[in-house]
């Protein structure tokens, strides 16, 4: 049995993550892999209920951080770890880098507390590969404006998303071997070419 592989997609809202995750699942399945496509906050019945609160209920930053990590714990123990143990590839739309980017950099929450929660909840588990769809917040904002009613985070101003982007950059600098950075401002086709090149370089699958 091939070993399980844990991949996460990251980037500010509108970067293009959702536009590529199902394509990547198909690319991996075509190579004979079982694939679990999931997301955070969410991925289990309990975590999806916590997601609704986090996305739509006003709350302070510690409450928000505790809820996203509570959702993550349930997601890890009931879905991600069993799938990895069974040799699947787990494709997760967002994971803990989003917490450091949004609650840490965006909302200014204590990064030391987030690191402690990360350690308690994940017990050393990290994605093997994180694909960061990087782009200027103004480009992402233009894309979001065209399609959807904003949630609590998407309605934040450009300065917030500049902080979020910088938060992702700090996580990538701290763990360069785990991150692959895409120019997500390119056309969808060009982003896909970049994504496939990353996957080819990280194989065999
Ligand atoms: N490379 C791209 N160029 C232009 N528009 C894009 C690109 N990638 C995605 N979009 C559009 O931007 C919007 C947000 O894309 P989405 O995949 O939902 O982003 P995310 O999941 O990162 O929030 C969608 O309307 C999508 O069609
Ligand atoms: C995983 C995670 C997400 N978030 C935020 C980022 C996003 O704005 C939001 C999740 O929405 P998102 O992943 O963009 O889903 P959708 O495409 O349906 O909008 O939650 C955090 O603030 N912290 C976290 O730890």
PDB file of C-alpha atoms and ligand atoms in Angstrom:
ATOM      1  CA  UNK A   1       0.000   0.000   0.000  1.00  0.00           C
ATOM      2  CA  UNK A   2       1.327   3.448  -0.908  1.00  0.00           C
ATOM      3  CA  UNK A   3       1.782   5.806   2.040  1.00  0.00           C
ATOM      4  CA  UNK A   4      -0.865   8.440   2.656  1.00  0.00           C
ATOM      5  CA  UNK A   5      -0.013  11.984   1.530  1.00  0.00           C
ATOM      6  CA  UNK A   6      -1.465  15.161   3.063  1.00  0.00           C
ATOM      7  CA  UNK A   7      -1.798  18.211   0.776  1.00  0.00           C
ATOM      8  CA  UNK A   8      -3.281  21.604   1.681  1.00  0.00           C
ATOM      9  CA  UNK A   9      -4.337  24.542  -0.506  1.00  0.00           C
ATOM     10  CA  UNK A  10      -3.884  28.015   0.939  1.00  0.00           C
ATOM     11  CA  UNK A  11      -4.397  31.624  -0.125  1.00  0.00           C
ATOM     12  CA  UNK A  12      -6.661  34.581   0.459  1.00  0.00           C
ATOM     13  CA  UNK A  13     -10.314  34.373  -0.521  1.00  0.00           C
ATOM     14  CA  UNK A  14     -10.594  34.539  -4.310  1.00  0.00           C
ATOM     15  CA  UNK A  15      -7.097  33.168  -5.014  1.00  0.00           C
ATOM     16  CA  UNK A  16      -8.478  30.264  -7.033  1.00  0.00           C
ATOM     17  CA  UNK A  17      -8.134  27.295  -4.636  1.00  0.00           C
ATOM     18  CA  UNK A  18     -11.631  25.889  -5.178  1.00  0.00           C
ATOM     19  CA  UNK A  19     -11.193  26.221  -8.960  1.00  0.00           C
ATOM     20  CA  UNK A  20      -8.360  23.696  -8.986  1.00  0.00           C
ATOM     21  CA  UNK A  21      -8.943  21.248  -6.134  1.00  0.00           C
ATOM     22  CA  UNK A  22     -11.321  18.916  -7.991  1.00  0.00           C
ATOM     23  CA  UNK A  23      -9.034  18.934 -11.049  1.00  0.00           C
ATOM     24  CA  UNK A  24      -6.138  17.894  -8.823  1.00  0.00           C
ATOM     25  CA  UNK A  25      -8.251  15.145  -7.252  1.00  0.00           C
ATOM     26  CA  UNK A  26      -8.914  13.802 -10.765  1.00  0.00           C
ATOM     27  CA  UNK A  27      -5.200  14.044 -11.645  1.00  0.00           C
ATOM     28  CA  UNK A  28      -4.320  11.959  -8.582  1.00  0.00           C
ATOM     29  CA  UNK A  29      -7.120   9.441  -9.103  1.00  0.00           C
ATOM     30  CA  UNK A  30      -5.896   8.953 -12.685  1.00  0.00           C
ATOM     31  CA  UNK A  31      -2.624   7.825 -11.071  1.00  0.00           C
ATOM     32  CA  UNK A  32      -4.412   5.213  -9.036  1.00  0.00           C
ATOM     33  CA  UNK A  33      -4.707   7.133  -5.755  1.00  0.00           C
ATOM     34  CA  UNK A  34      -7.634   7.151  -3.398  1.00  0.00           C
ATOM     35  CA  UNK A  35      -8.322  10.871  -2.723  1.00  0.00           C
ATOM     36  CA  UNK A  36     -10.238  12.569   0.085  1.00  0.00           C
ATOM     37  CA  UNK A  37     -11.192  16.156  -0.814  1.00  0.00           C
ATOM     38  CA  UNK A  38     -12.071  18.161   2.272  1.00  0.00           C
ATOM     39  CA  UNK A  39     -11.891  21.667   3.697  1.00  0.00           C
ATOM     40  CA  UNK A  40     -11.440  23.802   6.805  1.00  0.00           C
ATOM     41  CA  UNK A  41     -13.064  24.986   8.828  1.00  0.00           C
ATOM     42  CA  UNK A  42     -15.207  21.912   8.248  1.00  0.00           C
ATOM     43  CA  UNK A  43     -14.863  18.384   6.924  1.00  0.00           C
ATOM     44  CA  UNK A  44     -17.051  16.677   9.549  1.00  0.00           C
ATOM     45  CA  UNK A  45     -20.634  17.237  10.731  1.00  0.00           C
ATOM     46  CA  UNK A  46     -19.405  18.842  13.949  1.00  0.00           C
ATOM     47  CA  UNK A  47     -16.695  20.900  12.204  1.00  0.00           C
ATOM     48  CA  UNK A  48     -19.143  22.160   9.577  1.00  0.00           C
ATOM     49  CA  UNK A  49     -21.431  23.398  12.359  1.00  0.00           C
ATOM     50  CA  UNK A  50     -18.486  25.225  13.911  1.00  0.00           C
ATOM     51  CA  UNK A  51     -17.674  26.640  10.442  1.00  0.00           C
ATOM     52  CA  UNK A  52     -21.079  28.294  10.223  1.00  0.00           C
ATOM     53  CA  UNK A  53     -20.482  30.007  13.572  1.00  0.00           C
ATOM     54  CA  UNK A  54     -16.971  31.146  12.644  1.00  0.00           C
ATOM     55  CA  UNK A  55     -18.046  32.514   9.246  1.00  0.00           C
ATOM     56  CA  UNK A  56     -21.205  34.279  10.338  1.00  0.00           C
ATOM     57  CA  UNK A  57     -21.242  34.894  14.106  1.00  0.00           C
ATOM     58  CA  UNK A  58     -19.447  37.884  15.657  1.00  0.00           C
ATOM     59  CA  UNK A  59     -16.850  36.802  18.252  1.00  0.00           C
ATOM     60  CA  UNK A  60     -13.512  37.802  19.719  1.00  0.00           C
ATOM     61  CA  UNK A  61     -10.229  36.562  18.280  1.00  0.00           C
ATOM     62  CA  UNK A  62      -9.504  33.943  21.010  1.00  0.00           C
ATOM     63  CA  UNK A  63     -12.990  32.486  20.642  1.00  0.00           C
ATOM     64  CA  UNK A  64     -12.462  32.338  16.859  1.00  0.00           C
ATOM     65  CA  UNK A  65      -9.057  30.675  17.244  1.00  0.00           C
ATOM     66  CA  UNK A  66     -10.390  28.094  19.693  1.00  0.00           C
ATOM     67  CA  UNK A  67     -13.335  27.251  17.419  1.00  0.00           C
ATOM     68  CA  UNK A  68     -11.196  26.758  14.301  1.00  0.00           C
ATOM     69  CA  UNK A  69      -8.826  24.518  16.264  1.00  0.00           C
ATOM     70  CA  UNK A  70     -11.735  22.598  17.803  1.00  0.00           C
ATOM     71  CA  UNK A  71     -13.087  22.007  14.286  1.00  0.00           C
ATOM     72  CA  UNK A  72      -9.561  20.975  13.192  1.00  0.00           C
ATOM     73  CA  UNK A  73      -9.221  18.461  16.002  1.00  0.00           C
ATOM     74  CA  UNK A  74     -12.456  16.712  15.087  1.00  0.00           C
ATOM     75  CA  UNK A  75     -11.538  16.809  11.395  1.00  0.00           C
ATOM     76  CA  UNK A  76      -8.077  15.338  12.050  1.00  0.00           C
ATOM     77  CA  UNK A  77      -9.102  12.493  14.317  1.00  0.00           C
ATOM     78  CA  UNK A  78     -12.278  11.418  12.528  1.00  0.00           C
ATOM     79  CA  UNK A  79     -11.346  11.917   8.866  1.00  0.00           C
ATOM     80  CA  UNK A  80      -7.810  12.987   7.983  1.00  0.00           C
ATOM     81  CA  UNK A  81      -5.759  10.562  10.094  1.00  0.00           C
ATOM     82  CA  UNK A  82      -7.895   7.503   9.153  1.00  0.00           C
ATOM     83  CA  UNK A  83      -7.649   8.430   5.443  1.00  0.00           C
ATOM     84  CA  UNK A  84      -3.860   8.826   5.640  1.00  0.00           C
ATOM     85  CA  UNK A  85      -3.570   5.547   7.542  1.00  0.00           C
ATOM     86  CA  UNK A  86      -5.494   3.878   4.706  1.00  0.00           C
ATOM     87  CA  UNK A  87      -2.982   5.201   2.156  1.00  0.00           C
ATOM     88  CA  UNK A  88      -5.162   7.935   0.673  1.00  0.00           C
ATOM     89  CA  UNK A  89      -4.134  11.379  -0.524  1.00  0.00           C
ATOM     90  CA  UNK A  90      -5.925  14.007   1.567  1.00  0.00           C
ATOM     91  CA  UNK A  91      -6.544  17.267  -0.335  1.00  0.00           C
ATOM     92  CA  UNK A  92      -7.580  19.901   2.194  1.00  0.00           C
ATOM     93  CA  UNK A  93      -8.788  23.360   1.182  1.00  0.00           C
ATOM     94  CA  UNK A  94      -7.109  25.359   3.981  1.00  0.00           C
ATOM     95  CA  UNK A  95      -5.482  24.136   7.192  1.00  0.00           C
ATOM     96  CA  UNK A  96      -3.490  25.689  10.039  1.00  0.00           C
ATOM     97  CA  UNK A  97      -1.575  28.171   7.865  1.00  0.00           C
ATOM     98  CA  UNK A  98      -4.929  29.928   7.399  1.00  0.00           C
ATOM     99  CA  UNK A  99      -5.220  30.294  11.177  1.00  0.00           C
ATOM    100  CA  UNK A 100      -1.813  31.966  11.389  1.00  0.00           C
ATOM    101  CA  UNK A 101      -2.683  34.120   8.368  1.00  0.00           C
ATOM    102  CA  UNK A 102      -6.231  35.152   9.331  1.00  0.00           C
ATOM    103  CA  UNK A 103      -6.366  35.027  13.149  1.00  0.00           C
ATOM    104  CA  UNK A 104      -2.661  35.727  13.604  1.00  0.00           C
ATOM    105  CA  UNK A 105      -1.640  38.213  10.925  1.00  0.00           C
ATOM    106  CA  UNK A 106      -5.092  39.455   9.935  1.00  0.00           C
ATOM    107  CA  UNK A 107      -6.660  39.850  13.375  1.00  0.00           C
ATOM    108  CA  UNK A 108      -3.431  40.320  15.321  1.00  0.00           C
ATOM    109  CA  UNK A 109      -3.915  37.375  17.631  1.00  0.00           C
ATOM    110  CA  UNK A 110      -0.979  36.063  19.697  1.00  0.00           C
ATOM    111  CA  UNK A 111       1.117  33.767  17.455  1.00  0.00           C
ATOM    112  CA  UNK A 112       2.548  31.997  20.515  1.00  0.00           C
ATOM    113  CA  UNK A 113      -0.928  30.931  21.618  1.00  0.00           C
ATOM    114  CA  UNK A 114      -1.664  29.745  18.058  1.00  0.00           C
ATOM    115  CA  UNK A 115       1.576  27.723  18.068  1.00  0.00           C
ATOM    116  CA  UNK A 116       0.561  26.101  21.370  1.00  0.00           C
ATOM    117  CA  UNK A 117      -2.887  25.236  20.006  1.00  0.00           C
ATOM    118  CA  UNK A 118      -1.268  23.917  16.805  1.00  0.00           C
ATOM    119  CA  UNK A 119       0.950  21.630  18.876  1.00  0.00           C
ATOM    120  CA  UNK A 120      -1.883  20.376  21.124  1.00  0.00           C
ATOM    121  CA  UNK A 121      -4.334  19.769  18.299  1.00  0.00           C
ATOM    122  CA  UNK A 122      -2.024  18.389  15.618  1.00  0.00           C
ATOM    123  CA  UNK A 123       0.443  16.376  17.721  1.00  0.00           C
ATOM    124  CA  UNK A 124       3.090  16.954  15.040  1.00  0.00           C
ATOM    125  CA  UNK A 125       0.838  16.365  12.029  1.00  0.00           C
ATOM    126  CA  UNK A 126       1.450  18.885   9.222  1.00  0.00           C
ATOM    127  CA  UNK A 127       0.643  18.730   5.518  1.00  0.00           C
ATOM    128  CA  UNK A 128       3.416  17.127   3.469  1.00  0.00           C
ATOM    129  CA  UNK A 129       2.877  19.781   0.810  1.00  0.00           C
ATOM    130  CA  UNK A 130       1.097  23.144   1.003  1.00  0.00           C
ATOM    131  CA  UNK A 131       0.260  24.891  -2.269  1.00  0.00           C
ATOM    132  CA  UNK A 132      -0.050  28.627  -1.632  1.00  0.00           C
ATOM    133  CA  UNK A 133      -2.083  30.418  -4.314  1.00  0.00           C
ATOM    134  CA  UNK A 134      -0.421  33.814  -3.902  1.00  0.00           C
ATOM    135  CA  UNK A 135      -1.748  36.989  -5.495  1.00  0.00           C
ATOM    136  CA  UNK A 136      -2.231  40.695  -4.748  1.00  0.00           C
ATOM    137  CA  UNK A 137      -5.303  41.257  -2.523  1.00  0.00           C
ATOM    138  CA  UNK A 138      -6.719  43.757  -5.030  1.00  0.00           C
ATOM    139  CA  UNK A 139      -6.836  41.052  -7.712  1.00  0.00           C
ATOM    140  CA  UNK A 140      -8.571  38.658  -5.328  1.00  0.00           C
ATOM    141  CA  UNK A 141     -11.029  41.341  -4.261  1.00  0.00           C
ATOM    142  CA  UNK A 142     -12.022  41.989  -7.874  1.00  0.00           C
ATOM    143  CA  UNK A 143     -12.684  38.292  -8.358  1.00  0.00           C
ATOM    144  CA  UNK A 144     -14.739  38.006  -5.162  1.00  0.00           C
ATOM    145  CA  UNK A 145     -16.790  41.068  -6.061  1.00  0.00           C
ATOM    146  CA  UNK A 146     -17.942  39.338  -9.213  1.00  0.00           C
ATOM    147  CA  UNK A 147     -19.341  36.247  -7.586  1.00  0.00           C
ATOM    148  CA  UNK A 148     -20.497  36.072  -4.028  1.00  0.00           C
ATOM    149  CA  UNK A 149     -21.974  37.663  -0.945  1.00  0.00           C
ATOM    150  CA  UNK A 150     -19.038  38.099   1.456  1.00  0.00           C
ATOM    151  CA  UNK A 151     -18.773  36.238   4.760  1.00  0.00           C
ATOM    152  CA  UNK A 152     -17.230  37.827   7.899  1.00  0.00           C
ATOM    153  CA  UNK A 153     -13.724  37.496   6.484  1.00  0.00           C
ATOM    154  CA  UNK A 154     -14.402  38.310   2.849  1.00  0.00           C
ATOM    155  CA  UNK A 155     -15.956  41.629   3.879  1.00  0.00           C
ATOM    156  CA  UNK A 156     -12.685  42.748   5.473  1.00  0.00           C
ATOM    157  CA  UNK A 157     -10.769  45.622   3.847  1.00  0.00           C
ATOM    158  CA  UNK A 158      -7.703  45.391   1.613  1.00  0.00           C
ATOM    159  CA  UNK A 159      -5.333  46.186   4.501  1.00  0.00           C
ATOM    160  CA  UNK A 160      -6.627  43.068   6.278  1.00  0.00           C
ATOM    161  CA  UNK A 161      -5.853  40.884   3.254  1.00  0.00           C
ATOM    162  CA  UNK A 162      -2.412  42.487   2.892  1.00  0.00           C
ATOM    163  CA  UNK A 163      -1.756  41.312   6.483  1.00  0.00           C
ATOM    164  CA  UNK A 164      -3.147  37.878   5.687  1.00  0.00           C
ATOM    165  CA  UNK A 165      -0.859  37.611   2.643  1.00  0.00           C
ATOM    166  CA  UNK A 166       2.124  38.619   4.792  1.00  0.00           C
ATOM    167  CA  UNK A 167       1.068  35.996   7.336  1.00  0.00           C
ATOM    168  CA  UNK A 168       1.197  33.300   4.661  1.00  0.00           C
ATOM    169  CA  UNK A 169       4.614  34.566   3.542  1.00  0.00           C
ATOM    170  CA  UNK A 170       5.949  34.178   7.105  1.00  0.00           C
ATOM    171  CA  UNK A 171       4.678  30.608   7.297  1.00  0.00           C
ATOM    172  CA  UNK A 172       6.289  29.803   3.939  1.00  0.00           C
ATOM    173  CA  UNK A 173       9.604  31.341   5.040  1.00  0.00           C
ATOM    174  CA  UNK A 174       9.537  29.280   8.231  1.00  0.00           C
ATOM    175  CA  UNK A 175       8.922  25.996   6.404  1.00  0.00           C
ATOM    176  CA  UNK A 176      10.140  26.355   2.791  1.00  0.00           C
ATOM    177  CA  UNK A 177      10.307  22.606   2.169  1.00  0.00           C
ATOM    178  CA  UNK A 178       6.578  22.221   2.758  1.00  0.00           C
ATOM    179  CA  UNK A 179       5.430  25.162   0.600  1.00  0.00           C
ATOM    180  CA  UNK A 180       5.006  25.495  -3.153  1.00  0.00           C
ATOM    181  CA  UNK A 181       4.086  29.060  -4.137  1.00  0.00           C
ATOM    182  CA  UNK A 182       1.984  29.668  -7.258  1.00  0.00           C
ATOM    183  CA  UNK A 183       1.436  32.965  -9.065  1.00  0.00           C
ATOM    184  CA  UNK A 184      -2.342  32.829  -8.679  1.00  0.00           C
ATOM    185  CA  UNK A 185      -2.851  36.145 -10.505  1.00  0.00           C
ATOM    186  CA  UNK A 186      -2.124  34.359 -13.770  1.00  0.00           C
ATOM    187  CA  UNK A 187      -4.863  32.921 -16.018  1.00  0.00           C
ATOM    188  CA  UNK A 188      -6.582  29.739 -14.805  1.00  0.00           C
ATOM    189  CA  UNK A 189      -4.723  27.767 -17.470  1.00  0.00           C
ATOM    190  CA  UNK A 190      -1.339  29.176 -16.428  1.00  0.00           C
ATOM    191  CA  UNK A 191      -2.095  28.454 -12.763  1.00  0.00           C
ATOM    192  CA  UNK A 192      -2.933  24.868 -13.662  1.00  0.00           C
ATOM    193  CA  UNK A 193       0.378  24.499 -15.529  1.00  0.00           C
ATOM    194  CA  UNK A 194       2.197  25.708 -12.410  1.00  0.00           C
ATOM    195  CA  UNK A 195       0.168  23.349 -10.216  1.00  0.00           C
ATOM    196  CA  UNK A 196       0.872  20.317 -12.387  1.00  0.00           C
ATOM    197  CA  UNK A 197       4.591  21.143 -12.412  1.00  0.00           C
ATOM    198  CA  UNK A 198       4.564  21.219  -8.606  1.00  0.00           C
ATOM    199  CA  UNK A 199       2.819  17.843  -8.409  1.00  0.00           C
ATOM    200  CA  UNK A 200       5.193  16.287 -10.959  1.00  0.00           C
ATOM    201  CA  UNK A 201       8.181  17.558  -8.971  1.00  0.00           C
ATOM    202  CA  UNK A 202       6.794  16.082  -5.731  1.00  0.00           C
ATOM    203  CA  UNK A 203       6.069  12.658  -7.140  1.00  0.00           C
ATOM    204  CA  UNK A 204       5.974   9.790  -7.656  1.00  0.00           C
ATOM    205  CA  UNK A 205       2.347   9.506  -6.572  1.00  0.00           C
TER     206      UNK A 205
HETATM  207  N1  LIG B   1      -6.719  32.386 -12.441  1.00  0.00           N
HETATM  208  C1  LIG B   1      -7.923  33.018 -12.382  1.00  0.00           C
HETATM  209  N2  LIG B   1      -8.157  34.095 -13.149  1.00  0.00           N
HETATM  210  C2  LIG B   1      -9.339  34.748 -13.084  1.00  0.00           C
HETATM  211  N3  LIG B   1     -10.384  34.382 -12.293  1.00  0.00           N
HETATM  212  C3  LIG B   1     -10.191  33.293 -11.518  1.00  0.00           C
HETATM  213  C4  LIG B   1      -8.971  32.548 -11.516  1.00  0.00           C
HETATM  214  N4  LIG B   1      -9.093  31.523 -10.633  1.00  0.00           N
HETATM  215  C5  LIG B   1     -10.342  31.622 -10.110  1.00  0.00           C
HETATM  216  N5  LIG B   1     -11.008  32.671 -10.638  1.00  0.00           N
HETATM  217  C6  LIG B   1     -12.370  33.111 -10.319  1.00  0.00           C
HETATM  218  O1  LIG B   1     -12.271  33.799  -9.076  1.00  0.00           O
HETATM  219  C7  LIG B   1     -13.373  33.458  -8.229  1.00  0.00           C
HETATM  220  C8  LIG B   1     -12.842  32.834  -6.951  1.00  0.00           C
HETATM  221  O2  LIG B   1     -12.254  31.591  -7.299  1.00  0.00           O
HETATM  222  P1  LIG B   1     -12.219  30.406  -6.174  1.00  0.00           P
HETATM  223  O3  LIG B   1     -11.627  29.213  -6.845  1.00  0.00           O
HETATM  224  O4  LIG B   1     -13.548  30.295  -5.525  1.00  0.00           O
HETATM  225  O5  LIG B   1     -11.184  31.029  -5.118  1.00  0.00           O
HETATM  226  P2  LIG B   1     -10.921  30.535  -3.600  1.00  0.00           P
HETATM  227  O6  LIG B   1     -11.433  29.126  -3.489  1.00  0.00           O
HETATM  228  O7  LIG B   1      -9.422  30.618  -3.474  1.00  0.00           O
HETATM  229  O8  LIG B   1     -11.624  31.522  -2.717  1.00  0.00           O
HETATM  230  C9  LIG B   1     -14.260  32.514  -9.030  1.00  0.00           C
HETATM  231  O9  LIG B   1     -15.273  33.281  -9.660  1.00  0.00           O
HETATM  232  C10 LIG B   1     -13.318  31.948 -10.074  1.00  0.00           C
HETATM  233  O10 LIG B   1     -14.024  31.633 -11.267  1.00  0.00           O
HETATM  234  C1  LIG B   2      -9.198  27.323   8.095  1.00  0.00           C
HETATM  235  C2  LIG B   2      -9.432  28.761   8.450  1.00  0.00           C
HETATM  236  C3  LIG B   2     -10.225  29.569   7.640  1.00  0.00           C
HETATM  237  N1  LIG B   2     -10.417  30.864   8.002  1.00  0.00           N
HETATM  238  C4  LIG B   2     -11.264  31.734   7.164  1.00  0.00           C
HETATM  239  C5  LIG B   2     -10.678  32.006   5.799  1.00  0.00           C
HETATM  240  C6  LIG B   2     -11.872  32.140   4.902  1.00  0.00           C
HETATM  241  O1  LIG B   2     -12.264  33.497   4.790  1.00  0.00           O
HETATM  242  C7  LIG B   2     -12.964  31.367   5.622  1.00  0.00           C
HETATM  243  C8  LIG B   2     -13.246  30.051   4.916  1.00  0.00           C
HETATM  244  O2  LIG B   2     -13.826  30.361   3.740  1.00  0.00           O
HETATM  245  P1  LIG B   2     -13.276  29.678   2.386  1.00  0.00           P
HETATM  246  O3  LIG B   2     -12.286  28.638   2.678  1.00  0.00           O
HETATM  247  O4  LIG B   2     -12.810  30.788   1.488  1.00  0.00           O
HETATM  248  O5  LIG B   2     -14.564  29.016   1.849  1.00  0.00           O
HETATM  249  P2  LIG B   2     -15.503  29.660   0.796  1.00  0.00           P
HETATM  250  O6  LIG B   2     -14.792  29.442  -0.528  1.00  0.00           O
HETATM  251  O7  LIG B   2     -16.752  28.902   0.988  1.00  0.00           O
HETATM  252  O8  LIG B   2     -15.585  31.131   1.176  1.00  0.00           O
HETATM  253  O9  LIG B   2     -12.490  31.054   6.936  1.00  0.00           O
HETATM  254  C9  LIG B   2      -9.866  31.404   9.152  1.00  0.00           C
HETATM  255  O10 LIG B   2     -10.069  32.586   9.448  1.00  0.00           O
HETATM  256  N2  LIG B   2      -9.085  30.631   9.928  1.00  0.00           N
HETATM  257  C10 LIG B   2      -8.843  29.322   9.636  1.00  0.00           C
HETATM  258  O11 LIG B   2      -8.118  28.638  10.404  1.00  0.00           O
END
